[in-house]
Short mmCIF file of C-alpha atoms in Angstrom, two decimals:
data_model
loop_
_atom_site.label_atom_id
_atom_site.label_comp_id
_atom_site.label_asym_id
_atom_site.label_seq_id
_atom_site.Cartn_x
_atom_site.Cartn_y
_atom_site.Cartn_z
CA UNK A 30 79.77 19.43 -17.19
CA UNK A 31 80.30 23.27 -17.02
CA UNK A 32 80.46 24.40 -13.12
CA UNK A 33 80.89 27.89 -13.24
CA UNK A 34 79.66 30.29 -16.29
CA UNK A 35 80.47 33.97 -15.78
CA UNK A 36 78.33 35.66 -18.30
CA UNK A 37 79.03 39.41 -19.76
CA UNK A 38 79.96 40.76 -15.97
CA UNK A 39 80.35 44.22 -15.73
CA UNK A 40 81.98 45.81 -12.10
CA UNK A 41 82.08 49.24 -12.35
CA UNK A 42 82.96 51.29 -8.76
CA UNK A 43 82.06 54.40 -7.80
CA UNK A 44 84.88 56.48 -5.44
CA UNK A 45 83.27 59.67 -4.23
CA UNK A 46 84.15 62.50 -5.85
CA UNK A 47 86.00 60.75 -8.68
CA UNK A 48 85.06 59.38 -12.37
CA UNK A 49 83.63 55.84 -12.16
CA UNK A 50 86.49 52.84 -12.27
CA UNK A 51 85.56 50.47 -14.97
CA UNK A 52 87.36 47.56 -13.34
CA UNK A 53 85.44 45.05 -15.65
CA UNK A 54 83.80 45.66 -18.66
CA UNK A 55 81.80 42.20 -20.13
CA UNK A 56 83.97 39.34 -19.54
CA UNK A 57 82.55 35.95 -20.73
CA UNK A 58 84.36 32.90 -18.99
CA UNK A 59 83.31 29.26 -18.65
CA UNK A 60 84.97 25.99 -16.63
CA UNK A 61 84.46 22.37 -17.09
CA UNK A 62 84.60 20.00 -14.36
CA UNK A 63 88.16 18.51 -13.85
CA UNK A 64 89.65 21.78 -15.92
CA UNK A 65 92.19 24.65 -15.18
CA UNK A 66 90.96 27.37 -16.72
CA UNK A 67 93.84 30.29 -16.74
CA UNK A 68 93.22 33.81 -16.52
CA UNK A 69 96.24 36.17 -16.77
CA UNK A 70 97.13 39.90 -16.82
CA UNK A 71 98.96 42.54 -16.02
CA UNK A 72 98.43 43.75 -12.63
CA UNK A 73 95.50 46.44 -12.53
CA UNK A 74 93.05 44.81 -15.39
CA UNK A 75 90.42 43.51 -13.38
CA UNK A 76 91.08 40.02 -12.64
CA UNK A 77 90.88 39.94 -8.94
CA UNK A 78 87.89 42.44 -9.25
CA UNK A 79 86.02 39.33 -11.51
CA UNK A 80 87.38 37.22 -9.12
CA UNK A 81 85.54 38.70 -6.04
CA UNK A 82 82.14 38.80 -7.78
CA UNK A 83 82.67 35.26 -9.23
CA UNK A 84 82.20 33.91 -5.92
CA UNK A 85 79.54 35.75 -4.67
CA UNK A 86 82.02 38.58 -2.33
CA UNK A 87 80.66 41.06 -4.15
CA UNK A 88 77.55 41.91 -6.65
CA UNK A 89 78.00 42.71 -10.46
CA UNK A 90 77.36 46.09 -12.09
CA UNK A 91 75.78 43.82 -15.04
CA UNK A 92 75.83 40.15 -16.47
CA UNK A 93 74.97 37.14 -14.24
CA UNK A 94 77.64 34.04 -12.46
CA UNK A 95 76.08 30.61 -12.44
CA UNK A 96 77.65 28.13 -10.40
CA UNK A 97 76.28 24.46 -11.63
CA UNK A 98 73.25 26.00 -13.51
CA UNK A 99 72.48 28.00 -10.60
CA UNK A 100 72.73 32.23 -10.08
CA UNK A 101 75.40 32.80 -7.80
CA UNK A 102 74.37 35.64 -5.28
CA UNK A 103 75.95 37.53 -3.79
CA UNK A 104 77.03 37.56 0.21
CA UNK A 105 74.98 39.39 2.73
CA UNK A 106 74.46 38.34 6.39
CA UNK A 107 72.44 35.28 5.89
CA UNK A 108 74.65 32.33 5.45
CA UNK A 109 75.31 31.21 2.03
CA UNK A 110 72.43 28.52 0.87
CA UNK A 111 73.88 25.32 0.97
CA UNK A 112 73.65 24.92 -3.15
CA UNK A 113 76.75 27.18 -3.58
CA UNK A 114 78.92 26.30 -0.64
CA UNK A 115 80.54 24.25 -3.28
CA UNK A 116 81.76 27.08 -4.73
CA UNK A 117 85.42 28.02 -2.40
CA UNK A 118 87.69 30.75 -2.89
CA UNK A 119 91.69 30.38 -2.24
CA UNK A 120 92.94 34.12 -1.58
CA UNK A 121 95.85 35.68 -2.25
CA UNK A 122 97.59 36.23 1.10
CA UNK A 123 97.77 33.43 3.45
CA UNK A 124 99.04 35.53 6.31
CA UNK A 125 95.55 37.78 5.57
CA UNK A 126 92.78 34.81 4.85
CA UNK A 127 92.97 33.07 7.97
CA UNK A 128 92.35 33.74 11.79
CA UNK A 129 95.01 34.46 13.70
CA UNK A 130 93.28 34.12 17.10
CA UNK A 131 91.60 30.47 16.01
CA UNK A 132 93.32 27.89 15.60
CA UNK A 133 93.75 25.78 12.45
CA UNK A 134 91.70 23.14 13.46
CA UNK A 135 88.81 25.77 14.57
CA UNK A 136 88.94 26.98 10.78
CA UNK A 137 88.76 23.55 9.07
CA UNK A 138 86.04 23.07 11.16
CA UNK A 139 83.88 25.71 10.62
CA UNK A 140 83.60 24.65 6.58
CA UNK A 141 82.76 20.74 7.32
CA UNK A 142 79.54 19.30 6.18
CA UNK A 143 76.91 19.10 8.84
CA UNK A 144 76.25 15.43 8.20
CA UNK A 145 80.12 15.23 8.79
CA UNK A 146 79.56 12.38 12.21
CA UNK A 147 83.34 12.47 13.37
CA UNK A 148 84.63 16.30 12.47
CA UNK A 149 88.26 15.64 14.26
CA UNK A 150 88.50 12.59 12.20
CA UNK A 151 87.64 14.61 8.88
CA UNK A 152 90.11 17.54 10.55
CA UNK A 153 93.27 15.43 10.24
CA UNK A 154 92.30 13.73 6.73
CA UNK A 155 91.90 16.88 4.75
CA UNK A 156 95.29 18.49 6.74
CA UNK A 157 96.84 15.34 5.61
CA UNK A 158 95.08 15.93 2.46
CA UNK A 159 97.51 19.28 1.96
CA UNK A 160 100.92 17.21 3.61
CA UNK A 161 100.45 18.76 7.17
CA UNK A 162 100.91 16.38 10.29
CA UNK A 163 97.67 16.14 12.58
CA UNK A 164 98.99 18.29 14.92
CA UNK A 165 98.27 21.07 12.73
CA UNK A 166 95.10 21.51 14.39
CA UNK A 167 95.97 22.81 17.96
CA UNK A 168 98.13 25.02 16.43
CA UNK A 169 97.18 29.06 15.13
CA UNK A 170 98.37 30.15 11.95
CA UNK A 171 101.30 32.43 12.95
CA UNK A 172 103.08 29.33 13.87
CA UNK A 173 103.62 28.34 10.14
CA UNK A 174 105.72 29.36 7.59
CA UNK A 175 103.56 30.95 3.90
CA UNK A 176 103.52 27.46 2.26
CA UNK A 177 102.07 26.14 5.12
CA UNK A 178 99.57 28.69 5.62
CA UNK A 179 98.52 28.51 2.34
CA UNK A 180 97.88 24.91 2.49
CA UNK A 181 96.03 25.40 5.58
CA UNK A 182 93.78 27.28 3.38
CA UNK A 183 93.64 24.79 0.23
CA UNK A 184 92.12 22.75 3.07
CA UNK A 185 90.02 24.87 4.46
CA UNK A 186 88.53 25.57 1.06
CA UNK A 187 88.32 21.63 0.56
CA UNK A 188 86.01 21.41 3.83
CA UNK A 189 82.80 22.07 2.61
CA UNK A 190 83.80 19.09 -0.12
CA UNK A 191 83.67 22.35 -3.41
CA UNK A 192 83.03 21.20 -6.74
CA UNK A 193 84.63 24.37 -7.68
CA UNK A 194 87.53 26.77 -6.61
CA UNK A 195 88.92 30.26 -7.62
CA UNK A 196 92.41 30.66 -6.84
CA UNK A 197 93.50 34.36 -6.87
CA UNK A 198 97.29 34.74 -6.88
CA UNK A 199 97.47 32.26 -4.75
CA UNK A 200 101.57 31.86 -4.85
CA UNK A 201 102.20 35.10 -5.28
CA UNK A 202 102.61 36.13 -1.86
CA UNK A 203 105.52 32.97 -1.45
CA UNK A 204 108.95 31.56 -2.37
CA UNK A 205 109.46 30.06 -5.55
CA UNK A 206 109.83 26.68 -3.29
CA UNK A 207 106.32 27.41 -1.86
CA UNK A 208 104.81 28.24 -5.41
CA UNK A 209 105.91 24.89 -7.07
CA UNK A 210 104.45 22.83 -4.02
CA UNK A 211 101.04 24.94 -3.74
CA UNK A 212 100.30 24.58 -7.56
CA UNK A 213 101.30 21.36 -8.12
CA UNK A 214 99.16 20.57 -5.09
CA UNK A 215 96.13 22.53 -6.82
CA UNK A 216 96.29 21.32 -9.94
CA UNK A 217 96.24 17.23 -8.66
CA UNK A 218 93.66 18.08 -6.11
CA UNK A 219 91.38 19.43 -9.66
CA UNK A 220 92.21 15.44 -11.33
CA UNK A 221 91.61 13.21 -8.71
CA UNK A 222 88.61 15.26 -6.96
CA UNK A 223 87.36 16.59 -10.57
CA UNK A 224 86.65 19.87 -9.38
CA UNK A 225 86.96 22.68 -11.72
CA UNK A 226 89.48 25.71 -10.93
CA UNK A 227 89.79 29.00 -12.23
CA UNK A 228 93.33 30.16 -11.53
CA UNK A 229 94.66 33.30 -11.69
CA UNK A 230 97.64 34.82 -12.26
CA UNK A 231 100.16 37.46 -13.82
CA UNK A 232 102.70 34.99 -14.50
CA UNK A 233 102.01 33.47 -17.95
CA UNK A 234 104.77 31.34 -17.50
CA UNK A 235 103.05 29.00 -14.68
CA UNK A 236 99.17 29.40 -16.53
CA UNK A 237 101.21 27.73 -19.14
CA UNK A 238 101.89 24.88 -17.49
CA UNK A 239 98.90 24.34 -15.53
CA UNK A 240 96.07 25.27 -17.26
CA UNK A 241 94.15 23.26 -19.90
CA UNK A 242 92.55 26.89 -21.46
CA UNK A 243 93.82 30.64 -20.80
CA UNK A 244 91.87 33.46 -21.18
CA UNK A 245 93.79 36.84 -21.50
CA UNK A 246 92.28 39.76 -19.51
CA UNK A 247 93.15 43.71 -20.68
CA UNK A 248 91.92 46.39 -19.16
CA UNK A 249 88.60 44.88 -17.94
CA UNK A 250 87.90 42.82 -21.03
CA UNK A 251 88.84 39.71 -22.28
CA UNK A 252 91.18 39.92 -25.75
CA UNK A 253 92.18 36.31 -26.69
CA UNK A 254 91.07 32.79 -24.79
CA UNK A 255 92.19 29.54 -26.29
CA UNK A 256 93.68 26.11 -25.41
CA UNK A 257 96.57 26.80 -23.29
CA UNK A 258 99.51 25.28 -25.95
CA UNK A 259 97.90 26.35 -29.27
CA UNK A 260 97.65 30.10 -27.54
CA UNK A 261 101.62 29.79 -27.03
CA UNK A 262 102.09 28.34 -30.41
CA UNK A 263 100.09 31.08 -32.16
CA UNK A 264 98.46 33.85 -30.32
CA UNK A 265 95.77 35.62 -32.18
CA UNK A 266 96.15 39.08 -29.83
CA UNK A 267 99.28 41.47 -29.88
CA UNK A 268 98.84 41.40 -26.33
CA UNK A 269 98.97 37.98 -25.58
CA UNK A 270 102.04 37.93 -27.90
CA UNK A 271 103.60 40.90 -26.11
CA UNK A 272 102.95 39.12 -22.79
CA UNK A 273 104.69 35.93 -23.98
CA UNK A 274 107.56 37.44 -25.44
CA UNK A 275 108.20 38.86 -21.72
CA UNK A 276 108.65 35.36 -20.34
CA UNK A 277 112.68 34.90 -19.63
CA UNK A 278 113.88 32.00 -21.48
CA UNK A 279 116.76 29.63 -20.90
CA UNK A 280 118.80 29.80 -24.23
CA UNK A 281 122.36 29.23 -25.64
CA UNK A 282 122.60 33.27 -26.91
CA UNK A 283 122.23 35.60 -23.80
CA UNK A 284 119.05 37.66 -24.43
CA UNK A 285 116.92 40.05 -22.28
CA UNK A 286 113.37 39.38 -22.76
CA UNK A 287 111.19 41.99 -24.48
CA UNK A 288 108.95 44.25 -22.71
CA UNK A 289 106.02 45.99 -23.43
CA UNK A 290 106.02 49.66 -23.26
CA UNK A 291 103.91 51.88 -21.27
CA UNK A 292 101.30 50.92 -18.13
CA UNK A 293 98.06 49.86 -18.17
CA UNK A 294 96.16 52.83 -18.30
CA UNK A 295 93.38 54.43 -15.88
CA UNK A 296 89.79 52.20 -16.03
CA UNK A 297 87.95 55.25 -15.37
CA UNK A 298 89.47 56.71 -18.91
CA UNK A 299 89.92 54.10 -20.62
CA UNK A 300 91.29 54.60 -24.26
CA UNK A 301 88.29 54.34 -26.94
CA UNK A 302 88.25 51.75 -29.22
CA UNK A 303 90.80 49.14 -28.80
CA UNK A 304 91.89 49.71 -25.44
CA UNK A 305 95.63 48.10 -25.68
CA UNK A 306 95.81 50.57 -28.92
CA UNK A 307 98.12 53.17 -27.19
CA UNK A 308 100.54 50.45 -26.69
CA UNK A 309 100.02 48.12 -29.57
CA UNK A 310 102.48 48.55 -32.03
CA UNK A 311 100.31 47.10 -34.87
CA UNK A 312 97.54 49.42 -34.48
CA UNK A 313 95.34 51.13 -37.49
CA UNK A 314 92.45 53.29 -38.20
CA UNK A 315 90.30 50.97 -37.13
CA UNK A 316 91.51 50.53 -34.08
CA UNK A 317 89.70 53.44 -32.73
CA UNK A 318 86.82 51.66 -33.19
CA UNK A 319 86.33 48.78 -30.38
CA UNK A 320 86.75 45.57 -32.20
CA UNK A 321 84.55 42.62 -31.80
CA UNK A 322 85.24 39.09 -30.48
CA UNK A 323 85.77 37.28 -33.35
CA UNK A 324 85.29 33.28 -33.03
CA UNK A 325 88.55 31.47 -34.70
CA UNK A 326 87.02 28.19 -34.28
CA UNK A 327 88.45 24.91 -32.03
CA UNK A 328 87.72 27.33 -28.16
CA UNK A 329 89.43 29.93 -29.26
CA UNK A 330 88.45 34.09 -29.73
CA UNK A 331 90.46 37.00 -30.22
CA UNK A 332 89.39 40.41 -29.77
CA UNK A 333 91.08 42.59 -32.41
CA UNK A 334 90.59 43.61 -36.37
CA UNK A 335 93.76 41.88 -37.58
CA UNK A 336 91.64 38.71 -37.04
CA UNK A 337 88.89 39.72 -39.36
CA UNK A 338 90.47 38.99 -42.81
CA UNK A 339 87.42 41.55 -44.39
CA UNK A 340 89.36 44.60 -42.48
CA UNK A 341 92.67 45.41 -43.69
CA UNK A 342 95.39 47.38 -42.03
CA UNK A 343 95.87 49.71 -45.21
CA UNK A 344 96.53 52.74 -43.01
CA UNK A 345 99.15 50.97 -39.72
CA UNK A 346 100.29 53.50 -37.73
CA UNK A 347 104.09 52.61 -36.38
CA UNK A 348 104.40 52.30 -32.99
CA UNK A 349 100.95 52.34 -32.31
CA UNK A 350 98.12 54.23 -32.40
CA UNK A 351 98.02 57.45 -29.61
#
């Protein structure tokens, strides 16, 4: 059953006095119920931008969200209809996301189900839940260390009983410790409840052992999105490639992991065409022309001409195209 179906989005914002930002620019991404769907980048493409406006924190520019059939709308001052509380958000930074003047059990409260007869009761399960001891709950959140805070919020997202959660960075903000705990927690919470979860991420390295599909996000758009393994085995996009071959690797011969050159560039001038083509060192004429997302068949796409065998790169510029 597909839970959450973000459809050609478009966020576009508008700083006074400045070009508009271009943050996302028609991303297409679906999840199943009981799937990890991955969605990685480089810091500055959009991803926490799509995140925001998947949930209903913010409005898109263009293209719809459905959450279980269902638009998505956006938040206002009403309370959120009680069709897409199922929909929960885990942010970023734990030490931002809750209250610091309520205390935990306060929180976890304020998500429960109103038919909920014994709320203490349901308190202490879903703390236990996350591995936190009942007395959690008459404590406040400054009292905890960033693993614990950020299972305080797992559980606060798991209140309202979601059948669907975006996780945005949510380790990045803690220790390595932390981050193995909080996504291995995630990702059994997604099997046993079969939720769906969209987690994302600039570390390729953990999408790749989490997620059943990854999408790859560039500047705003989506270039490649297959099955997590056959993406590692054989990525379609230089830029999934490029982002792989950064990943340190454990090996007998000592060996500094490649990196890719240059920055993302500025989403209010974004490059025409291909828009990793400044940086793509297999780029072509045709390249300047925006290539289309080609289906390979099996879940996966790939955005770029050297996956359409009727184009030919007869005229590769070294080093990339400028």
């Amino acid at each position: 059953m597909t839970l959450l179906e973000i459809e050609d989005v478009h966020v576009e914002y508008k700083p006074r006095g400045r070009a508009p930002v271009r943050a996302v620019s028609g991303v297409s991404v679906t999840v199943e119920a009981g799937q990890v769907v991955g969605l990685v980048g480089e810091s500055g493409c959009g991803k926490s931008s799509l995140a925001r406006v998947a949930v209903g924190l913010a409005p898109p520019s263009a293209g719809a969200v459905r959450f279980a059939g269902a638009p998505v709308t956006p938040l206002g001052w009403r309370r959120r209809a009680a069709t897409e509380v199922g929909l929960q958000m885990v942010f970023q930074n734990p030490y931002a996301s809750l209250n610091p003047r309520r205390t935990v059990g306060e929180q976890l409260r304020d998500g429960l189900p109103v038919a909920v007869t014994d709320p203490g009761r349901r308190v202490v399960e879903l703390l236990d839940r996350v591995g936190l001891p009942a007395a959690t709950a008459a404590r406040y959140p400054h009292q905890f260390s960033g693993g614990q805070r950020q299972r305080i919020a797992i559980a606060r997202a798991l209140a309202p009983e979601p059948r669907m959660i975006i996780a945005d960075e949510p380790v990045t903000a803690l220790d390595a410790s932390s981050q193995a705990q909080v996504v291995n927690l995630l990702v059994e919470l997604v099997h046993e409840l079969d939720m769906g979860m969209l987690f994302i991420s600039h570390d390729l390295a953990l999408v790749h052992e989490i997620a059943d599909v990854t999408a790859v996000m560039y500047l705003g758009r989506i270039v490649e999105t297959a099955p997590t393994r056959e993406l590692w085995r054989a990525p379609r996009h230089p830029y999934t490639r490029a982002l792989i071959d950064a990943v340190p690797r454990i090996s007998a011969e000592p060996r500094l992991p490649k990196t890719l050159a240059g920055e993302v560039p500025d989403p209010s001038n974004a490059p025409a065409g291909c828009r990793f083509r400044p940086r793509c060192a297999h780029a072509f004429d045709a390249c300047h022309t925006q290539p289309p997302t080609v289906d390979l068949g099996e879940g996966r796409t790939a955005a770029c001409w050297l996956t359409d065998p009727t184009v030919a790169p007869a005229a590769a510029v070294a080093g990339g195209g400028a």
